[in-house]
Each structure stands twice: as structure tokens, then as C-alpha cells.
Short mmCIF file of C-alpha atoms in Angstrom, two decimals:
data_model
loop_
_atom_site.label_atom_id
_atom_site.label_comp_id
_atom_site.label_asym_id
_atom_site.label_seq_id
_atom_site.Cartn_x
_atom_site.Cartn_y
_atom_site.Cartn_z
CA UNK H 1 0.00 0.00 0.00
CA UNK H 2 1.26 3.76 -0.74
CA UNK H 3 1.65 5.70 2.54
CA UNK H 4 1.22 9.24 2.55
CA UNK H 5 2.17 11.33 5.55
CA UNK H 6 1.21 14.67 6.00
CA UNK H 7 2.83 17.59 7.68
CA UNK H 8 2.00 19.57 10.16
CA UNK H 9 -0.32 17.80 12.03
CA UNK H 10 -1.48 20.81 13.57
CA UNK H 11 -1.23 24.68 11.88
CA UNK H 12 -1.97 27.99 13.79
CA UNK H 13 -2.13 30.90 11.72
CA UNK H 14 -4.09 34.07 11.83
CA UNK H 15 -6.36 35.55 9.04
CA UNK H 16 -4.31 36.69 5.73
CA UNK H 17 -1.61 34.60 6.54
CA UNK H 18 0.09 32.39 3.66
CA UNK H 19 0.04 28.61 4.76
CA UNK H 20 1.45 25.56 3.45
CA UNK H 21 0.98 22.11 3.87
CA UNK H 22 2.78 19.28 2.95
CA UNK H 23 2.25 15.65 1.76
CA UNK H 24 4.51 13.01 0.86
CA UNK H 25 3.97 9.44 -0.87
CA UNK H 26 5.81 6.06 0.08
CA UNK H 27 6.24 5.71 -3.94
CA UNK H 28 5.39 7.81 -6.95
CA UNK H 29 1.77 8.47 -7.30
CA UNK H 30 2.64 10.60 -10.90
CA UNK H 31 0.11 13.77 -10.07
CA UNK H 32 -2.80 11.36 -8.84
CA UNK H 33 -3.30 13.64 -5.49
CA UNK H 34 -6.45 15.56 -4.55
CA UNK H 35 -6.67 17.87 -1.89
CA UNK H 36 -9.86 18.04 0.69
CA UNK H 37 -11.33 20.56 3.01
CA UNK H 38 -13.19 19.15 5.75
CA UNK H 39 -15.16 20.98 8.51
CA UNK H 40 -16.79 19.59 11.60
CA UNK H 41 -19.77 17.75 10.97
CA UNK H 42 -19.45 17.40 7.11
CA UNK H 43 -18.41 15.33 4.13
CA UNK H 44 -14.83 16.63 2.72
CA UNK H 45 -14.96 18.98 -0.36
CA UNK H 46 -11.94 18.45 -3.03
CA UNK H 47 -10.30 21.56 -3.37
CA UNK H 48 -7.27 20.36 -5.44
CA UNK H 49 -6.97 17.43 -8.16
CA UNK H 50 -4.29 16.19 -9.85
CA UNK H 51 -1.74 17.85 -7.66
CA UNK H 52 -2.66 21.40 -9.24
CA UNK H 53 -6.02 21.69 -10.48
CA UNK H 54 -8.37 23.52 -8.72
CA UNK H 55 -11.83 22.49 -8.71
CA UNK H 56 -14.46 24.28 -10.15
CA UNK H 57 -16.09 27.10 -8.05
CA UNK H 58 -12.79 26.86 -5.32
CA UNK H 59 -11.14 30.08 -4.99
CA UNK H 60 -8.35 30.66 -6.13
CA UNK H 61 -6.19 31.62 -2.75
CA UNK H 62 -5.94 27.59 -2.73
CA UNK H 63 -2.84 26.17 -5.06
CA UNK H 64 -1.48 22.80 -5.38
CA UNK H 65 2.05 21.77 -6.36
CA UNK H 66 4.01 18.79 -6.93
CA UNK H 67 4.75 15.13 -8.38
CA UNK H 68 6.20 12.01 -8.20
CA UNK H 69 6.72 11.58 -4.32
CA UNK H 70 6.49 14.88 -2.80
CA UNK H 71 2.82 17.45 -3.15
CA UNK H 72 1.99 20.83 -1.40
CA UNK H 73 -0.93 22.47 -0.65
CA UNK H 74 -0.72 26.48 -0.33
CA UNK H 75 -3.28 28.82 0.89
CA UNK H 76 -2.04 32.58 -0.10
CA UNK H 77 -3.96 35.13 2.20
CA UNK H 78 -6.09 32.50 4.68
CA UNK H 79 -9.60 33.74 5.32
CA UNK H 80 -11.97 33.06 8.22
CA UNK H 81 -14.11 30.00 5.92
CA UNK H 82 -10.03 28.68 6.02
CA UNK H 83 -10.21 27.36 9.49
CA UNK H 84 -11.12 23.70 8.73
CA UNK H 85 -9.03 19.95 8.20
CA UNK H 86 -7.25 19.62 5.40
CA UNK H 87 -6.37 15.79 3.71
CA UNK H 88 -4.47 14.78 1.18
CA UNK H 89 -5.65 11.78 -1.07
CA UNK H 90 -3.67 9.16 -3.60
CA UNK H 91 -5.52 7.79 -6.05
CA UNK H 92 -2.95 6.53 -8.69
CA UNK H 93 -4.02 2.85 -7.18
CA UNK H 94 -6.02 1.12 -4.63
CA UNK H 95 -6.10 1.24 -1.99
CA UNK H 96 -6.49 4.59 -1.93
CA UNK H 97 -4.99 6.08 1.19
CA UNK H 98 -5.26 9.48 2.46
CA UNK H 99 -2.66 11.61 4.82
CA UNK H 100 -3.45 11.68 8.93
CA UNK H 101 -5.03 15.46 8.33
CA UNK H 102 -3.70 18.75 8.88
CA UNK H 103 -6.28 21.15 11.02
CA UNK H 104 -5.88 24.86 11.05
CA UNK H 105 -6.62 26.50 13.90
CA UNK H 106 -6.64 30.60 14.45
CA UNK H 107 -3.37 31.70 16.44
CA UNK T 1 -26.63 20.15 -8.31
CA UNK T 2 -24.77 16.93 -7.60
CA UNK T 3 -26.03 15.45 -4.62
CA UNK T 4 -25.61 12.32 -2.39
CA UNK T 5 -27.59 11.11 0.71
CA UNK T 6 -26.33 8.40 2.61
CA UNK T 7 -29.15 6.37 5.34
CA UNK T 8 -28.76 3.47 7.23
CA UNK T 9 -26.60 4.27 9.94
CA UNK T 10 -27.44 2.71 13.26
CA UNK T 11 -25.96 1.39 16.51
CA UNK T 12 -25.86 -2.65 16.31
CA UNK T 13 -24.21 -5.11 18.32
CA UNK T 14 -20.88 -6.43 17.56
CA UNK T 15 -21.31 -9.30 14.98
CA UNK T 16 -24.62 -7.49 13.58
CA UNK T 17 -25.14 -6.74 10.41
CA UNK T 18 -26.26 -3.07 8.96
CA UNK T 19 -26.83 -2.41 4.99
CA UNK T 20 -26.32 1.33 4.04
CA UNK T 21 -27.75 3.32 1.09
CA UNK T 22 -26.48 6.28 -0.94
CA UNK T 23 -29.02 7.96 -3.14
CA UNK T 24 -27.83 10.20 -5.98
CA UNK T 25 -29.03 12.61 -7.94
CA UNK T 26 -28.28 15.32 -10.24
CA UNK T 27 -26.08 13.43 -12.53
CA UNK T 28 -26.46 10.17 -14.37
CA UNK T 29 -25.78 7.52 -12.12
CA UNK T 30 -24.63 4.97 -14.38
CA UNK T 31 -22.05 5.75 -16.00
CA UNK T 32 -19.46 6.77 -12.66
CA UNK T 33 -17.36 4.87 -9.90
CA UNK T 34 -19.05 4.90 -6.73
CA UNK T 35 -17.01 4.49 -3.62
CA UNK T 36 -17.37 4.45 0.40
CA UNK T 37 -14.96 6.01 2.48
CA UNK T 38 -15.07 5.86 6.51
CA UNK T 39 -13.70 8.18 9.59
CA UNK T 40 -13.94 6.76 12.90
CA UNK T 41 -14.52 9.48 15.83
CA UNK T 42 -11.63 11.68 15.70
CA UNK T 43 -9.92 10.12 13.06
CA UNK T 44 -8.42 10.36 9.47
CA UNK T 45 -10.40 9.32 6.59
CA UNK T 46 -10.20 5.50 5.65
CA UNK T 47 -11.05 4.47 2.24
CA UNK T 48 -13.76 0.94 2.45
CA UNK T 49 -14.49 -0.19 -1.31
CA UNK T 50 -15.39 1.11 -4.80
CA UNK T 51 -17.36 -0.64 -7.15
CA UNK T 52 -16.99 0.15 -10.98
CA UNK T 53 -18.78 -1.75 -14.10
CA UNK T 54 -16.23 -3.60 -14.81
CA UNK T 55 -14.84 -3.98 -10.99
CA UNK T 56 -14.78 -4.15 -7.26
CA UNK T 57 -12.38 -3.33 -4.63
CA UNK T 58 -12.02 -3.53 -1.08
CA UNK T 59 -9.98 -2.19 1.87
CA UNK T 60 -8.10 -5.37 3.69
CA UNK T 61 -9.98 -4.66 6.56
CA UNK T 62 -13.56 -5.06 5.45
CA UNK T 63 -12.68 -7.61 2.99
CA UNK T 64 -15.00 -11.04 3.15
CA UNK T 65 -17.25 -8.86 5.99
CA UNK T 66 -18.46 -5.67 3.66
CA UNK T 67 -20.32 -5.78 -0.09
CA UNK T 68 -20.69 -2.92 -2.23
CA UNK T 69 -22.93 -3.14 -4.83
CA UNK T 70 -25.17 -0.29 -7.04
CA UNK T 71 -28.73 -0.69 -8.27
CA UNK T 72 -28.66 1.56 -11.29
CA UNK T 73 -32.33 1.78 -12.01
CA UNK T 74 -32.96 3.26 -8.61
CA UNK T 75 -29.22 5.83 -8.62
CA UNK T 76 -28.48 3.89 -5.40
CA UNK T 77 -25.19 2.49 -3.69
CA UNK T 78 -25.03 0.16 -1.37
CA UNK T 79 -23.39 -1.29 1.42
CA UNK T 80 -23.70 -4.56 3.33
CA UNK T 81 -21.96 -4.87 6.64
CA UNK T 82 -21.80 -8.11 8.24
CA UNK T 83 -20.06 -9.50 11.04
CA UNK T 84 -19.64 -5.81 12.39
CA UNK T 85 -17.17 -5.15 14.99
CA UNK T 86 -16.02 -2.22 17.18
CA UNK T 87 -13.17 -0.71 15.16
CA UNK T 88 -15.64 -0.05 12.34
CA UNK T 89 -17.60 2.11 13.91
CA UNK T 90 -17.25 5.39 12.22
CA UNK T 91 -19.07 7.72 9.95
CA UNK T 92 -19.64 6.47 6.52
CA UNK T 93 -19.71 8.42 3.38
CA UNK T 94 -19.81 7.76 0.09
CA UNK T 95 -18.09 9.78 -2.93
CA UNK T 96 -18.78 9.69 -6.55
CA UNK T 97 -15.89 9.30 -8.89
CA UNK T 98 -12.38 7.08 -8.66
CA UNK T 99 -10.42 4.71 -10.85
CA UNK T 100 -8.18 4.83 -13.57
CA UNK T 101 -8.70 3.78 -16.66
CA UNK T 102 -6.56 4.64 -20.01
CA UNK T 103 -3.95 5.62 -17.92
CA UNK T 104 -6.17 8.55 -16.62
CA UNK T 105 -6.86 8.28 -12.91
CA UNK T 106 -10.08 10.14 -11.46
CA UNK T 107 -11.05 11.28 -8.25
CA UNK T 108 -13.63 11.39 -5.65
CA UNK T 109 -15.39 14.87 -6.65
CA UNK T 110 -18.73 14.71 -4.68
CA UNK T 111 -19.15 13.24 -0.96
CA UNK T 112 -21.91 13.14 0.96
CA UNK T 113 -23.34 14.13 4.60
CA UNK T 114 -22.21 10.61 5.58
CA UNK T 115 -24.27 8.04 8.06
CA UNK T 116 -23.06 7.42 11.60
CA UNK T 117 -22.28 3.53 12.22
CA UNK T 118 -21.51 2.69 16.13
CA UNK T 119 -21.12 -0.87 16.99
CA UNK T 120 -20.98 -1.33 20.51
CA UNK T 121 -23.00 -3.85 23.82
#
């Protein structure tokens, strides 16, 4: 199976502030990485696919990088809606596996 | 609007059995991978199985306990748990999209509200 690990577990940061997170696979995954927003209480929303593509109606403060082994996910000028879990996804083969989540909390 | 409603959710005894449902609408059904993906309570996500036309696959750990299976007709996924047991207790959602074919991979675009599972005496 393809681990990914995820880094920071944990993010403070306050409103405005550029954030990045990063994700990295146990073997090349080409660009077959979507990011996801989650918030409490609700079903994740992709934000990112294939390692840069942003999903249609995200804005576009969010920005994916990255391929082969190593991804990033950068939010440029964080906004209050920001605060949330963030998880990165391979899905170059099953089974997919996802990184242990990143939350960003206000500083 | 692309939507997906998950049911079934329920709190059953260890070695129970519990079948879910995912209603879909908005697109047509048919013709996408439909997948269920898990998070226990204050957990990561955990992928459980995706069921294509032409395949299915499952997670190790649900493996000979969990069937997915689609009734096309109605734009509903399914999922039979048997032989529950405490560690897959979690909230349950399902996603619409996933495998590669053609050497083009896809991903899980739409997720739903998800179903709360708890297994527990």
C-alpha cells in the first residue's frame, strides 16, 4: 500500500496569513493527489486534483504543487471560511490512502 | 446540483449486520465509480471499497465482511456490513468518482453528509 504522511499535524495561523501544507507518498503516485477541506460535521470537499487543479467554483487563494513523491498544498492570504481539516488523497491505485489530516486553527 | 444522501446508519451489536444506502441525484448515475470512504470518531479518513462496471475493490480490513454493490435503475449504492465489529464504527460516506482507466486516474469529486455507524453492547 502507498503511505502518505502529511505535515504539520497541527497549523496555527491568523487571518491573511500564507500557509502551506505538505504531503509526501511512500512511492510515486505521478500527479494522482487531490486535496480536501473538511469541517466539523461534514463530508470533505476536493479543493485540489491532480496535484494542481483547482476544482471548479474553489477560490483561487488555494494552489497545489508537486509530483512524483512529494505534493503541497498552499493557501495565499487564509480567510476566516479557512479554518477547517485539510487531507491529502492518492488515487494513482487502490487502496487509496489518504494523509493523517492537517487542522488549522486561528493563532 | 450533484447530490448524495447516505441512510442506514445505526448502533448494532458487535457481529450485527447493517446495509447502508447512498441515493444520488443530479447526474447520471450509471455511467461513474461509486465508492465508500469511513472516519472513525476523531480520526483520518479511511477508504472501504469502490465498485466500478467492470470492478470491485475492497480495503483489507472489510474484505469477506463488507459488499458494495449499485442498483442503477434506482441511482443507489449500497453497502452490506456483516459480522460488524467495534473498530468499524465510524461515519460512513460515500463519494462519486475514482479509478483509472486509459492511464487517466479520477477522483472522488462529490461526498456526501455521511451516516453514523456505532457498533458497541
Amino acid at each position: 500500500d502507498i503511505q502518505m504522511t502529511q505535515s504539520p499535524s497541527t497549523l496555527s495561523a491568523s487571518v491573511g496569513d500564507r500557509v502551506t501544507i505538505t504531503c509526501r507518498a511512500s512511492q510515486s503516485i505521478s500527479s494522482w493527489l487531490a486535496w480536501f477541506q473538511q469541517k466539523p460535521g461534514k463530508g470533505p470537499k476536493v479543493l485540489i486534483y491532480k496535484a494542481s487543479n483547482l476544482q471548479g467554483a474553489v477560490p483561487s487563494r488555494f494552489s497545489g504543487s508537486g509530483s512524483g513523491t512529494d505534493f503541497t498544498l498552499t493557501i495565499s492570504g487564509l480567510q476566516p471560511d479557512d479554518f477547517a481539516t485539510y487531507y491529502c488523497q492518492q488515487y494513482n491505485s487502490f487502496p487509496w490512502t489518504f494523509g493523517q489530516g492537517t487542522k488549522v486553527e486561528l493563532k | 446540483e450533484v447530490q448524495l444522501l447516505e441512510s442506514g446508519g445505526d448502533l448494532v451489536q458487535p457481529g450485527g449486520s447493517l446495509r447502508l444506502s447512498c441515493v444520488a441525484s443530479g447526474y447520471i448515475f450509471s455511467t461513474h465509480v461509486m465508492s465508500w470512504v469511513r472516519q472513525a470518531p476523531g480520526k483520518g479518513l479511511e477508504w472501504v471499497s469502490t465498485i466500478s462496471d467492470v470492478a470491485i475493490y475492497y480495503a483489507d480490513s472489510v474484505r469477506g465482511r463488507f459488499i458494495i454493490s449499485r442498483d442503477n435503475s434506482k441511482n443507489t449504492l449500497y453497502l452490506q456490513m456483516d459480522s460488524l465489529r467495534a473498530e468499524d464504527t465510524a461515519v460512513y460516506y460515500c463519494s462519486r468518482g475514482g479509478g483509472c482507466f486509459s492511464g487517466v486516474c479520477f477522483w472522488p469529486d462529490y461526498w456526501g453528509q455521511g451516516t453514523q455507524v456505532t457498533v458497541s453492547s
